[in-house]
Coordinates of C-alpha atoms and ligand atoms in Angstrom, one line a residue:
M1 CA -3.0 24.5 18.1
L2 CA 0.0 22.8 18.2
G3 CA 1.7 26.3 16.3
E4 CA 1.0 28.7 19.1
T5 CA 2.4 29.4 22.9
T6 CA -0.7 28.7 25.2
E7 CA -1.3 31.4 27.0
D8 CA 0.0 30.9 31.3
D9 CA -3.2 31.0 32.4
G10 CA -1.9 32.3 36.0
S11 CA -1.3 28.7 37.5
A12 CA 1.7 27.3 38.8
E13 CA 2.9 24.6 37.2
P14 CA 3.5 22.9 35.0
N15 CA 5.1 25.3 33.3
T16 CA 3.2 26.0 29.0
T17 CA 6.2 24.4 27.4
H18 CA 5.2 21.4 28.7
T19 CA 1.8 21.4 27.0
A20 CA 2.9 21.9 23.1
A21 CA 4.9 18.6 23.9
G22 CA 2.3 16.7 25.5
E23 CA 0.1 17.6 22.5
L24 CA 2.4 16.6 20.3
A25 CA 2.2 13.6 22.1
D26 CA -1.5 13.5 22.1
A27 CA -2.2 14.1 18.4
I28 CA 0.6 11.1 16.7
R29 CA 0.0 8.4 19.9
T30 CA -3.0 7.2 18.1
T31 CA -0.7 5.9 15.7
L32 CA 1.6 3.4 17.9
G33 CA 0.9 -0.2 16.4
P34 CA -0.9 -2.3 14.0
N35 CA -4.2 -1.0 15.4
G36 CA -2.7 3.2 15.0
L37 CA -5.0 4.9 13.1
D38 CA -3.9 6.9 9.6
K39 CA -3.6 10.5 9.9
M40 CA -3.8 12.7 6.9
V41 CA -2.0 14.9 6.5
V42 CA -2.8 18.4 4.8
G43 CA 0.5 20.4 3.5
E44 CA 0.2 24.8 3.1
N45 CA 0.0 24.0 -0.4
G46 CA -2.8 21.4 -0.5
T47 CA -0.9 17.7 -0.7
V48 CA -2.0 15.7 1.5
I49 CA -0.3 12.4 3.2
V50 CA -2.3 9.7 4.6
T51 CA -0.2 7.6 7.1
N52 CA 0.0 6.5 9.9
D53 CA 3.8 6.4 10.0
G54 CA 5.1 8.3 13.4
S55 CA 7.9 10.2 11.9
S56 CA 6.2 10.9 8.1
I57 CA 3.3 12.6 10.4
I58 CA 5.7 15.1 12.3
E59 CA 8.0 15.6 9.2
W60 CA 4.9 16.8 7.3
M61 CA 3.6 18.8 10.8
D62 CA 4.4 22.2 10.3
I63 CA 5.3 22.7 14.0
T64 CA 6.1 26.2 15.3
H65 CA 6.9 25.8 18.5
P66 CA 10.3 26.1 19.8
V67 CA 9.5 22.6 22.6
G68 CA 7.5 20.6 19.6
R69 CA 10.7 21.5 17.2
L70 CA 12.4 19.6 20.1
V71 CA 10.2 16.8 20.5
E72 CA 10.3 16.8 16.5
Q73 CA 14.1 16.7 15.9
A74 CA 14.4 14.2 18.3
A75 CA 11.4 12.0 16.8
A76 CA 14.2 13.4 13.6
A77 CA 16.7 12.1 14.6
Q78 CA 15.6 8.3 15.7
D79 CA 13.9 8.2 12.3
S80 CA 17.3 8.4 10.8
A81 CA 18.9 6.7 13.2
V82 CA 17.0 3.4 13.4
G83 CA 14.3 4.6 11.1
D84 CA 11.8 3.4 14.3
G85 CA 10.3 3.5 16.8
T86 CA 9.7 7.6 16.6
T87 CA 6.0 7.0 17.9
T88 CA 7.1 4.6 20.6
A89 CA 9.6 7.5 21.5
V90 CA 7.4 10.5 21.1
V91 CA 5.3 9.3 23.4
L92 CA 7.7 8.4 25.8
V93 CA 8.0 11.6 26.4
G94 CA 4.4 12.4 26.6
A95 CA 4.0 10.4 29.2
L96 CA 7.6 11.6 30.8
L97 CA 6.1 14.4 30.8
E98 CA 3.0 14.1 32.0
E99 CA 4.3 13.0 34.6
A100 CA 7.0 15.5 36.3
A101 CA 4.3 17.5 36.1
A102 CA 3.0 15.2 38.6
L103 CA 6.5 15.5 40.1
R104 CA 6.2 19.2 40.1
S105 CA 2.7 19.3 41.6
D106 CA 4.0 17.6 44.8
G107 CA 6.3 19.9 45.2
L108 CA 9.2 18.0 43.0
H109 CA 12.0 20.3 42.8
P110 CA 12.5 20.4 38.3
T111 CA 16.7 18.9 38.9
T112 CA 15.5 16.6 41.5
I113 CA 13.2 15.0 38.7
I114 CA 15.9 15.1 36.5
D115 CA 18.4 13.3 38.7
G116 CA 15.5 11.2 39.1
Y117 CA 14.9 10.3 35.2
V118 CA 18.1 10.7 34.2
R119 CA 19.2 7.2 37.4
A120 CA 16.0 5.6 36.5
A121 CA 16.5 5.8 32.7
E122 CA 20.6 4.4 33.7
A123 CA 19.1 1.5 36.0
A124 CA 15.7 0.9 33.4
L125 CA 19.0 0.6 30.5
D126 CA 20.7 -2.2 32.3
Q127 CA 17.7 -4.1 33.2
L128 CA 17.1 -4.0 29.5
E129 CA 19.8 -6.1 28.5
Q130 CA 18.2 -9.1 30.0
Y131 CA 15.4 -9.1 28.3
E132 CA 17.7 -9.3 24.6
R133 CA 17.8 -12.5 23.0
G134 CA 20.5 -13.2 20.3
L135 CA 19.8 -14.2 16.0
H136 CA 21.6 -17.6 14.8
S137 CA 22.7 -17.0 11.8
R138 CA 21.5 -14.4 8.3
N139 CA 19.2 -17.1 7.5
D140 CA 16.9 -16.8 10.5
D141 CA 13.0 -17.0 10.1
R142 CA 13.3 -14.4 12.9
L143 CA 14.3 -11.7 11.0
T144 CA 11.5 -12.3 8.8
Q145 CA 9.2 -11.5 11.6
I146 CA 11.7 -8.0 12.8
A147 CA 10.4 -7.1 9.5
K148 CA 6.8 -7.9 9.8
T149 CA 6.3 -6.0 13.0
A150 CA 8.4 -3.0 11.4
V151 CA 5.6 -2.8 9.5
T152 CA 2.2 -3.9 10.6
G153 CA 0.1 -1.3 10.9
R154 CA 1.0 0.2 7.1
W155 CA -1.2 -1.9 5.3
D156 CA -3.6 -4.9 5.3
D157 CA -1.4 -7.9 7.0
A158 CA -1.6 -10.0 4.0
S159 CA 0.3 -7.1 2.3
T160 CA 2.9 -5.8 5.0
D161 CA 3.5 -10.2 5.7
R162 CA 4.2 -10.2 1.7
F163 CA 6.4 -7.5 1.6
A164 CA 8.3 -8.0 4.3
E165 CA 8.8 -11.7 3.1
L166 CA 9.8 -9.7 -1.0
T167 CA 12.5 -7.8 0.8
L168 CA 13.9 -10.3 2.7
S169 CA 14.6 -12.9 0.1
A170 CA 15.6 -9.5 -2.2
L171 CA 17.8 -9.2 0.2
Q172 CA 19.0 -13.0 0.9
A173 CA 19.6 -13.0 -3.3
V174 CA 22.0 -10.2 -2.7
E175 CA 24.1 -11.2 0.7
F176 CA 21.9 -8.9 2.8
D177 CA 24.7 -6.1 0.2
T178 CA 21.8 -3.3 0.2
S179 CA 23.8 -1.8 -2.9
R180 CA 23.5 -5.1 -4.9
L181 CA 19.9 -4.3 -4.3
T182 CA 17.1 -1.9 -6.8
L183 CA 13.6 -1.1 -5.9
K184 CA 11.3 0.6 -8.4
S185 CA 7.4 1.2 -7.7
Y186 CA 5.5 1.3 -10.5
P187 CA 2.2 2.9 -10.3
G188 CA -0.6 0.8 -11.5
G189 CA -1.4 -3.3 -11.2
E190 CA -2.1 -4.4 -8.1
L191 CA 0.0 -4.5 -5.0
R192 CA -0.3 -8.6 -4.7
D193 CA 1.8 -7.8 -8.6
S194 CA 4.9 -6.8 -6.9
V195 CA 7.5 -9.1 -7.3
C196 CA 11.4 -9.9 -6.7
L197 CA 14.3 -10.4 -9.7
D198 CA 17.6 -11.5 -9.5
G199 CA 18.6 -9.7 -12.1
V200 CA 18.6 -6.2 -13.9
V201 CA 16.0 -4.4 -15.0
V202 CA 15.9 -0.9 -17.1
D203 CA 13.9 1.7 -18.2
L204 CA 13.3 2.2 -21.7
E205 CA 11.2 5.4 -20.7
T206 CA 14.0 7.6 -21.5
S207 CA 15.2 6.1 -24.1
S208 CA 13.3 6.0 -27.6
T209 CA 13.9 2.1 -28.6
S210 CA 11.1 2.0 -30.9
L211 CA 8.8 -0.9 -30.6
E212 CA 9.4 -3.1 -33.0
A213 CA 13.0 -3.4 -32.2
L214 CA 11.5 -4.3 -28.9
S215 CA 9.1 -7.1 -30.1
H216 CA 12.1 -8.5 -32.6
P217 CA 12.0 -12.3 -32.0
S218 CA 15.4 -12.5 -31.1
I219 CA 16.1 -10.8 -28.4
Q220 CA 13.5 -12.3 -26.3
T221 CA 14.7 -16.6 -27.8
H222 CA 18.3 -15.8 -27.8
D223 CA 20.4 -18.0 -25.5
K224 CA 22.8 -16.6 -23.1
P225 CA 22.3 -12.6 -24.9
A226 CA 25.4 -10.7 -24.7
I227 CA 26.3 -7.5 -24.3
A228 CA 27.5 -4.9 -25.7
M229 CA 28.1 -0.9 -24.1
V230 CA 29.1 2.3 -26.0
D231 CA 30.1 5.3 -23.8
A232 CA 30.0 7.7 -26.6
E233 CA 27.2 9.2 -28.7
I234 CA 26.6 6.4 -32.3
G235 CA 26.4 8.0 -35.2
I236 CA 28.4 9.8 -37.9
E237 CA 30.8 12.2 -35.4
E238 CA 30.8 15.8 -36.3
P239 CA 33.5 17.5 -38.3
N240 CA 35.9 19.3 -35.9
H241 CA 36.3 23.2 -36.2
V242 CA 34.0 22.8 -39.6
E243 CA 31.3 24.4 -39.3
S244 CA 29.7 24.1 -43.0
V245 CA 30.6 22.1 -45.9
E246 CA 30.0 23.5 -48.8
L247 CA 28.7 21.3 -51.7
Q248 CA 29.1 22.0 -55.1
D249 CA 27.0 20.0 -57.3
A250 CA 25.0 17.1 -57.2
T251 CA 27.9 14.5 -57.3
Q252 CA 29.4 15.5 -54.7
R253 CA 26.1 15.5 -52.4
N254 CA 25.8 12.4 -53.7
A255 CA 28.7 10.8 -52.4
F256 CA 28.9 12.6 -49.9
Q257 CA 25.2 11.0 -48.5
A258 CA 26.9 8.1 -50.3
H259 CA 30.3 8.5 -47.3
E260 CA 27.5 8.9 -44.5
Q261 CA 25.8 5.9 -45.1
D262 CA 28.9 3.8 -45.4
R263 CA 29.7 5.1 -41.8
K264 CA 26.6 3.7 -41.2
A265 CA 27.3 0.7 -42.4
E266 CA 30.7 0.2 -40.7
L267 CA 28.6 1.4 -37.7
V268 CA 26.1 -1.1 -37.7
E269 CA 29.0 -3.6 -38.7
Q270 CA 31.0 -3.6 -36.5
V271 CA 28.5 -3.7 -33.6
V272 CA 27.1 -6.9 -35.6
Q273 CA 30.7 -8.9 -35.6
S274 CA 31.2 -8.5 -31.5
D275 CA 27.6 -11.1 -31.3
A276 CA 26.1 -8.3 -29.6
T277 CA 22.2 -9.1 -28.8
V278 CA 21.8 -6.2 -26.8
L279 CA 24.0 -2.6 -27.1
F280 CA 23.8 -0.2 -24.6
C281 CA 24.4 2.9 -25.6
Q282 CA 25.0 5.9 -22.7
K283 CA 24.9 9.0 -25.3
A284 CA 22.2 9.2 -28.2
I285 CA 22.0 6.4 -31.4
D286 CA 21.5 7.4 -34.8
E287 CA 17.9 6.6 -36.2
A288 CA 19.2 5.2 -38.5
V289 CA 22.2 3.0 -37.1
R290 CA 19.2 2.3 -34.8
T291 CA 17.6 0.9 -37.1
A292 CA 19.6 -1.4 -39.1
L293 CA 20.4 -2.7 -36.0
A294 CA 17.4 -4.2 -34.8
Q295 CA 16.8 -5.4 -38.8
R296 CA 20.2 -7.0 -37.9
G297 CA 18.6 -8.6 -33.8
V298 CA 20.4 -6.3 -31.9
L299 CA 18.3 -3.9 -29.4
P300 CA 19.8 -0.7 -29.9
V301 CA 19.3 0.9 -25.8
E302 CA 20.2 4.7 -26.0
R303 CA 20.4 7.0 -23.8
T304 CA 20.8 4.3 -21.1
R305 CA 20.8 6.7 -17.0
R306 CA 25.1 6.5 -16.3
D307 CA 24.3 4.9 -12.7
E308 CA 22.4 2.0 -14.5
F309 CA 24.7 1.9 -17.2
D310 CA 27.5 1.2 -14.6
V311 CA 25.4 -1.6 -13.1
I312 CA 25.0 -3.6 -15.7
A313 CA 28.5 -3.3 -17.3
R314 CA 29.8 -4.6 -14.1
A315 CA 26.6 -7.2 -14.0
T316 CA 27.2 -8.5 -17.2
G317 CA 31.3 -8.0 -17.1
S318 CA 30.7 -6.4 -20.4
T319 CA 33.5 -3.4 -21.0
P320 CA 32.6 -0.2 -22.5
V321 CA 34.1 0.8 -25.1
M322 CA 34.5 4.8 -26.4
A323 CA 34.0 4.7 -29.7
V324 CA 32.0 1.1 -31.7
D325 CA 35.0 1.2 -33.9
D326 CA 36.5 -0.4 -30.9
L327 CA 33.4 -2.8 -30.1
T328 CA 35.1 -6.6 -30.2
V329 CA 33.4 -9.6 -28.8
D330 CA 36.1 -10.3 -25.7
D331 CA 34.7 -6.6 -24.8
T332 CA 30.7 -8.2 -25.0
G333 CA 28.9 -9.7 -21.3
T334 CA 26.4 -11.7 -21.1
V335 CA 23.5 -12.7 -18.5
E336 CA 21.4 -15.9 -19.0
S337 CA 17.9 -13.8 -20.4
V338 CA 16.7 -10.7 -21.5
T339 CA 13.0 -10.2 -21.3
Q340 CA 11.1 -6.7 -22.4
R341 CA 8.2 -6.7 -20.7
T342 CA 5.7 -3.1 -19.8
V343 CA 5.1 -2.5 -16.4
G344 CA 1.9 -0.7 -15.5
T345 CA 3.3 2.2 -18.5
T346 CA 6.4 2.1 -18.5
Q347 CA 8.4 -0.4 -21.7
T348 CA 11.8 -2.0 -19.3
L349 CA 14.2 -4.4 -20.0
T350 CA 15.0 -7.4 -17.2
M351 CA 18.4 -8.7 -17.0
Q352 CA 18.5 -11.9 -15.6
G353 CA 20.7 -14.2 -13.9
C354 CA 23.8 -12.0 -13.9
P355 CA 27.1 -13.5 -14.0
E356 CA 29.3 -11.0 -12.4
E357 CA 27.6 -9.2 -9.7
Q358 CA 24.7 -11.5 -8.1
R359 CA 22.0 -8.2 -8.3
A360 CA 18.0 -8.1 -7.2
T361 CA 15.2 -5.9 -8.6
L362 CA 12.3 -5.3 -6.6
L363 CA 9.2 -4.3 -9.3
L364 CA 6.5 -2.9 -6.7
R365 CA 3.7 -2.2 -7.7
G366 CA 0.5 0.2 -6.3
G367 CA -2.6 1.0 -7.7
T368 CA -1.9 5.1 -8.0
P369 CA 0.8 7.6 -7.8
H370 CA 0.5 7.9 -3.6
V371 CA 0.1 3.2 -2.7
A372 CA 3.4 2.8 -4.7
E373 CA 4.8 5.7 -3.4
E374 CA 3.2 4.0 -0.3
V375 CA 4.4 0.9 -0.7
R376 CA 8.2 2.0 -1.4
R377 CA 8.6 3.6 2.3
I378 CA 7.2 -0.2 3.7
V379 CA 9.6 -2.2 1.7
A380 CA 13.2 0.3 2.8
D381 CA 11.4 0.6 6.5
C382 CA 12.0 -3.6 6.2
I383 CA 15.6 -3.4 4.5
D384 CA 16.5 0.0 7.0
V385 CA 14.6 -2.8 10.0
T386 CA 17.0 -5.5 9.2
R387 CA 20.5 -3.4 9.0
V388 CA 19.7 -2.4 11.7
I389 CA 19.7 -5.9 13.3
L390 CA 22.3 -7.1 11.6
D391 CA 24.3 -4.7 12.4
D392 CA 23.7 -5.3 16.3
G393 CA 22.3 -9.7 16.2
T394 CA 19.6 -9.0 19.4
F395 CA 16.1 -8.4 19.9
L396 CA 13.3 -7.8 22.0
P397 CA 9.7 -9.4 21.9
G398 CA 7.3 -6.4 21.1
G399 CA 4.1 -5.2 22.2
G400 CA 5.3 -3.3 24.5
A401 CA 6.0 -6.4 27.4
V402 CA 9.0 -4.6 27.4
P403 CA 8.8 -1.7 28.7
T404 CA 5.8 -3.6 31.0
A405 CA 8.7 -5.9 32.4
L406 CA 10.7 -2.7 32.4
A407 CA 8.5 -0.4 35.1
M408 CA 8.4 -4.2 36.7
D409 CA 12.0 -3.7 37.9
I410 CA 11.9 0.5 38.5
A411 CA 9.3 -0.3 41.0
A412 CA 11.0 -2.4 42.6
L413 CA 14.4 -0.9 42.7
S414 CA 12.0 2.6 43.8
C415 CA 11.6 0.3 47.2
G416 CA 15.1 0.3 48.1
I417 CA 15.8 4.5 47.1
P418 CA 15.4 6.5 51.1
D419 CA 15.5 9.9 49.8
R420 CA 12.7 11.5 46.9
T421 CA 14.0 10.1 44.4
Q422 CA 12.1 7.5 45.4
I423 CA 8.4 9.0 43.6
V424 CA 10.6 10.4 40.4
F425 CA 11.1 6.4 39.5
D426 CA 7.6 6.1 39.6
G427 CA 6.8 8.2 37.7
F428 CA 9.5 7.3 35.5
G429 CA 8.0 2.9 35.4
T430 CA 3.9 4.6 35.1
A431 CA 5.9 6.5 32.2
L432 CA 7.0 3.1 30.3
E433 CA 3.6 2.4 31.5
A434 CA 2.1 4.1 28.4
I435 CA 3.5 1.7 25.7
P436 CA 1.4 -1.3 26.5
R437 CA -1.8 0.9 27.9
T438 CA -1.4 3.3 24.6
L439 CA -1.2 -0.3 22.3
A440 CA -4.7 -1.3 24.0
T441 CA -6.4 1.8 24.2
N442 CA -5.4 1.4 20.1
A443 CA -6.7 -1.6 19.6
G444 CA -9.9 -1.4 21.9
T445 CA -9.5 -3.0 25.3
D446 CA -9.5 -1.4 28.3
P447 CA -5.5 -0.4 29.1
L448 CA -5.9 -1.0 32.9
N449 CA -7.0 -4.2 32.8
T450 CA -5.1 -5.5 29.9
L451 CA -2.0 -3.8 31.9
T452 CA -2.7 -5.4 34.6
T453 CA -3.3 -9.1 33.6
I454 CA 0.2 -9.0 31.3
K455 CA 1.7 -7.8 35.0
Q456 CA 0.4 -10.5 36.4
R457 CA 1.8 -12.9 33.6
H458 CA 4.4 -11.7 33.9
D459 CA 4.7 -12.1 37.7
A460 CA 4.3 -15.9 37.4
G461 CA 7.2 -15.3 35.1
S462 CA 6.5 -15.1 31.3
E463 CA 7.8 -11.9 31.2
T464 CA 7.8 -12.0 27.0
V465 CA 3.8 -11.0 27.3
G466 CA 3.2 -8.4 25.9
V467 CA -0.3 -6.9 24.3
G468 CA -1.3 -8.6 20.7
P469 CA -2.5 -7.4 18.0
D470 CA -6.2 -8.3 19.0
G471 CA -5.5 -5.9 22.1
H472 CA -5.1 -8.9 24.6
P473 CA -2.4 -10.0 25.7
R474 CA 0.1 -12.8 24.5
D475 CA 3.9 -14.3 24.2
M476 CA 5.5 -11.7 22.1
I477 CA 7.8 -14.5 20.4
A478 CA 5.6 -16.6 20.5
A479 CA 3.2 -14.6 18.0
G480 CA 6.5 -13.2 16.3
V481 CA 6.2 -10.2 17.4
L482 CA 10.2 -9.3 17.8
E483 CA 12.3 -6.2 16.9
P484 CA 15.6 -5.0 17.0
A485 CA 16.4 -4.1 20.4
T486 CA 18.0 -0.6 19.5
V487 CA 14.8 0.0 18.8
F488 CA 12.9 0.6 21.9
R489 CA 17.2 1.7 23.3
S490 CA 17.3 4.6 21.3
A491 CA 13.9 5.0 21.6
L492 CA 13.6 5.1 25.4
Q493 CA 17.6 6.9 25.7
R494 CA 16.3 10.0 23.0
A495 CA 13.3 10.2 25.3
V496 CA 14.5 11.3 28.1
A497 CA 17.0 13.2 26.5
V498 CA 14.8 16.0 25.0
V499 CA 11.9 15.1 28.2
T500 CA 15.3 16.8 30.6
Q501 CA 15.8 19.2 28.0
I502 CA 12.7 20.1 28.7
V503 CA 11.6 20.5 31.9
R504 CA 14.7 22.1 32.4
I505 CA 13.9 25.2 30.4
D506 CA 11.3 27.3 33.1
D507 CA 10.3 29.8 30.0
I508 CA 10.5 30.4 26.5
V509 CA 11.2 33.8 25.8
Q510 CA 10.7 35.5 22.1
I511 CA 13.1 38.0 20.3
S512 CA 11.0 39.4 17.3
A513 CA 12.0 40.3 14.5
G514 CA 12.8 43.2 14.6
E515 CA 15.3 43.5 18.1
R516 CA 17.0 40.2 16.5
R517 CA 18.1 43.1 14.1
T518 CA 19.5 44.9 16.3
D519 CA 21.0 42.3 18.1
A520 CA 23.2 42.2 14.8
R521 CA 24.0 45.2 14.7
H522 CA 25.8 45.3 18.8
D523 CA 27.9 43.0 20.2
H524 CA 27.2 40.1 22.3
A525 CA 27.8 41.5 25.6
H526 CA 26.1 44.5 24.1
A527 CA 22.8 43.0 23.5
A528 CA 23.3 41.3 26.6
T529 CA 23.6 44.2 29.6
G530 CA 20.2 45.8 26.5
G531 CA 17.9 42.9 28.6
Y532 CA 17.9 39.1 26.3
P533 CA 18.8 36.6 28.2
W534 CA 21.8 34.6 27.4
A535 CA 19.7 31.7 26.8
V536 CA 17.8 33.3 24.4
G537 CA 19.3 31.5 20.5
H538 CA 19.8 28.5 22.2
Ligands
LIG601 P1 6.5 3.2 15.9 O1 6.8 4.8 15.1 O2 7.2 3.4 17.6 O3 7.7 2.0 15.6 P2 4.8 1.8 15.4 O4 3.4 2.6 14.7 O5 5.2 0.6 14.5 O6 5.4 2.9 16.3 O7 4.4 1.0 16.4 C1 5.2 0.4 17.5 C2 4.8 -0.6 18.2 O8 3.5 -1.3 17.7 C3 5.7 -1.4 19.0 O9 5.9 -1.2 20.2 C4 5.1 -3.2 17.8 O10 6.6 -3.8 19.2 C5 3.8 -3.2 18.3 N1 4.0 -4.2 17.3 C6 3.7 -4.0 15.8 N2 3.5 -5.0 15.3 C7 3.0 -5.7 16.7 C8 2.2 -6.7 16.7 N3 1.9 -6.9 15.2 N4 1.1 -6.8 17.6 C9 1.6 -6.2 18.7 N5 2.1 -5.0 18.8 C10 2.3 -4.5 18.0
LIG602 MG1 7.8 1.3 14.0

């Protein structure tokens, strides 16, 4: 339905360009808010995602209608800039277009509507400032409430609350420097098994480190284990420029093997002399060397991923050497503890208490890969929203309290406007009310009654009342439903921008592939005189 250009049925206004955007808004409206339903999006190749995150749904929908694409782009821009508020933006687009259609059938010219919307939006953004509140500090409890609000409805309440709290404690541990925080999600286990660890977790899945070595008692009990790092292969060096070595007889062969063994023993001895407990090697470690090291109480970890290798070096204060022969006690770093644990089916090594760089790792668990991935997205959204709020420092009560207050402000302003812009302002105000109305509908309460009560409460001075999680009017500050001011501000700005763009379009002219090829062979002027409107292609 969304993919097709609806035929014009001959009715005068609105034109079909508006309906595609309206349909998109209808499709995702039911996902808004804590009671929003999930959508199952089925891709062409049969891939399935189940989510109620507006941005993921739009991203996965195959929108082909050009006007639908405009809305999709606006939603994507909102998501990448702010990471939240996409559904809000799209619901606003739908409502503003619906009002625009009504205004057009009342005989208003698109230019009047656009002009009125732009002025009303400016007025709304001015008014918005009076509802903004500031955070006290980075340890303000309201940060957790903001993170919770950003992810409510994405999973059951207890889990989302826990993810928000975990994320905040992880962020606090790294002083909100996200470059020191690692997210790892593992399928298997329960959501509640997710934990925040102070330190670095390395997957041993790709490493061929033997299990006997891992359960070596000296590793688990070692006090302040020393960490050595080698940035090259560990083993017998391949002789340069020599293709093969010819061995004449058994004596020579024995001598050669003895030499190899001596060399390996030397390598092992060098590592042992450095007092290392764990040896991270960025490349492979010779099998015999690996076994010998494990026997001497050193845990060898080979093929450590480059990014993890660098992180370990920084966090433990270890200096990676290019050859084992250069390794000394001075090159090793240290941590409080090294523990081996199996997370799901993955063997991991956890290094806690890094002296040089305070790091945190969120180990996220979910029963299936799908769940683990969604959990990861939820945590990533908590991180994004925290970044946004710390950037700007101001937040707003959620649950539609602010759009309701703004709708009332716009209605008050419209009375003072002498010309037809007055009814455009009224339309704009009604469109803002789509947020509380939709939240109420999705929660199963009567949208009109709920909105009326909320407006009465606002009139009586409680401007922070909105639609509570149960669909009934609640004070949003008391309920802890808070959002960064940037989220709503930017959703409103983007919605108005795309709506004015759509209202300006009066028709869609499509060029078939064949015509476009012809077009390409001619210069632009010729193409224009060839009957193609120059607006095409914009
Ligand atoms: P978006 O993609 O716009 O972020 P959401 O589905 O996340 O859409 O819904 C956001 C809306 O839900 C906001 O208006 C927000 O204030 C509201 N909301 C979030 N949590 C709650 C809650 N616990 N109670 C009431 N409203 C909430
Ligand atoms: Mg949201």
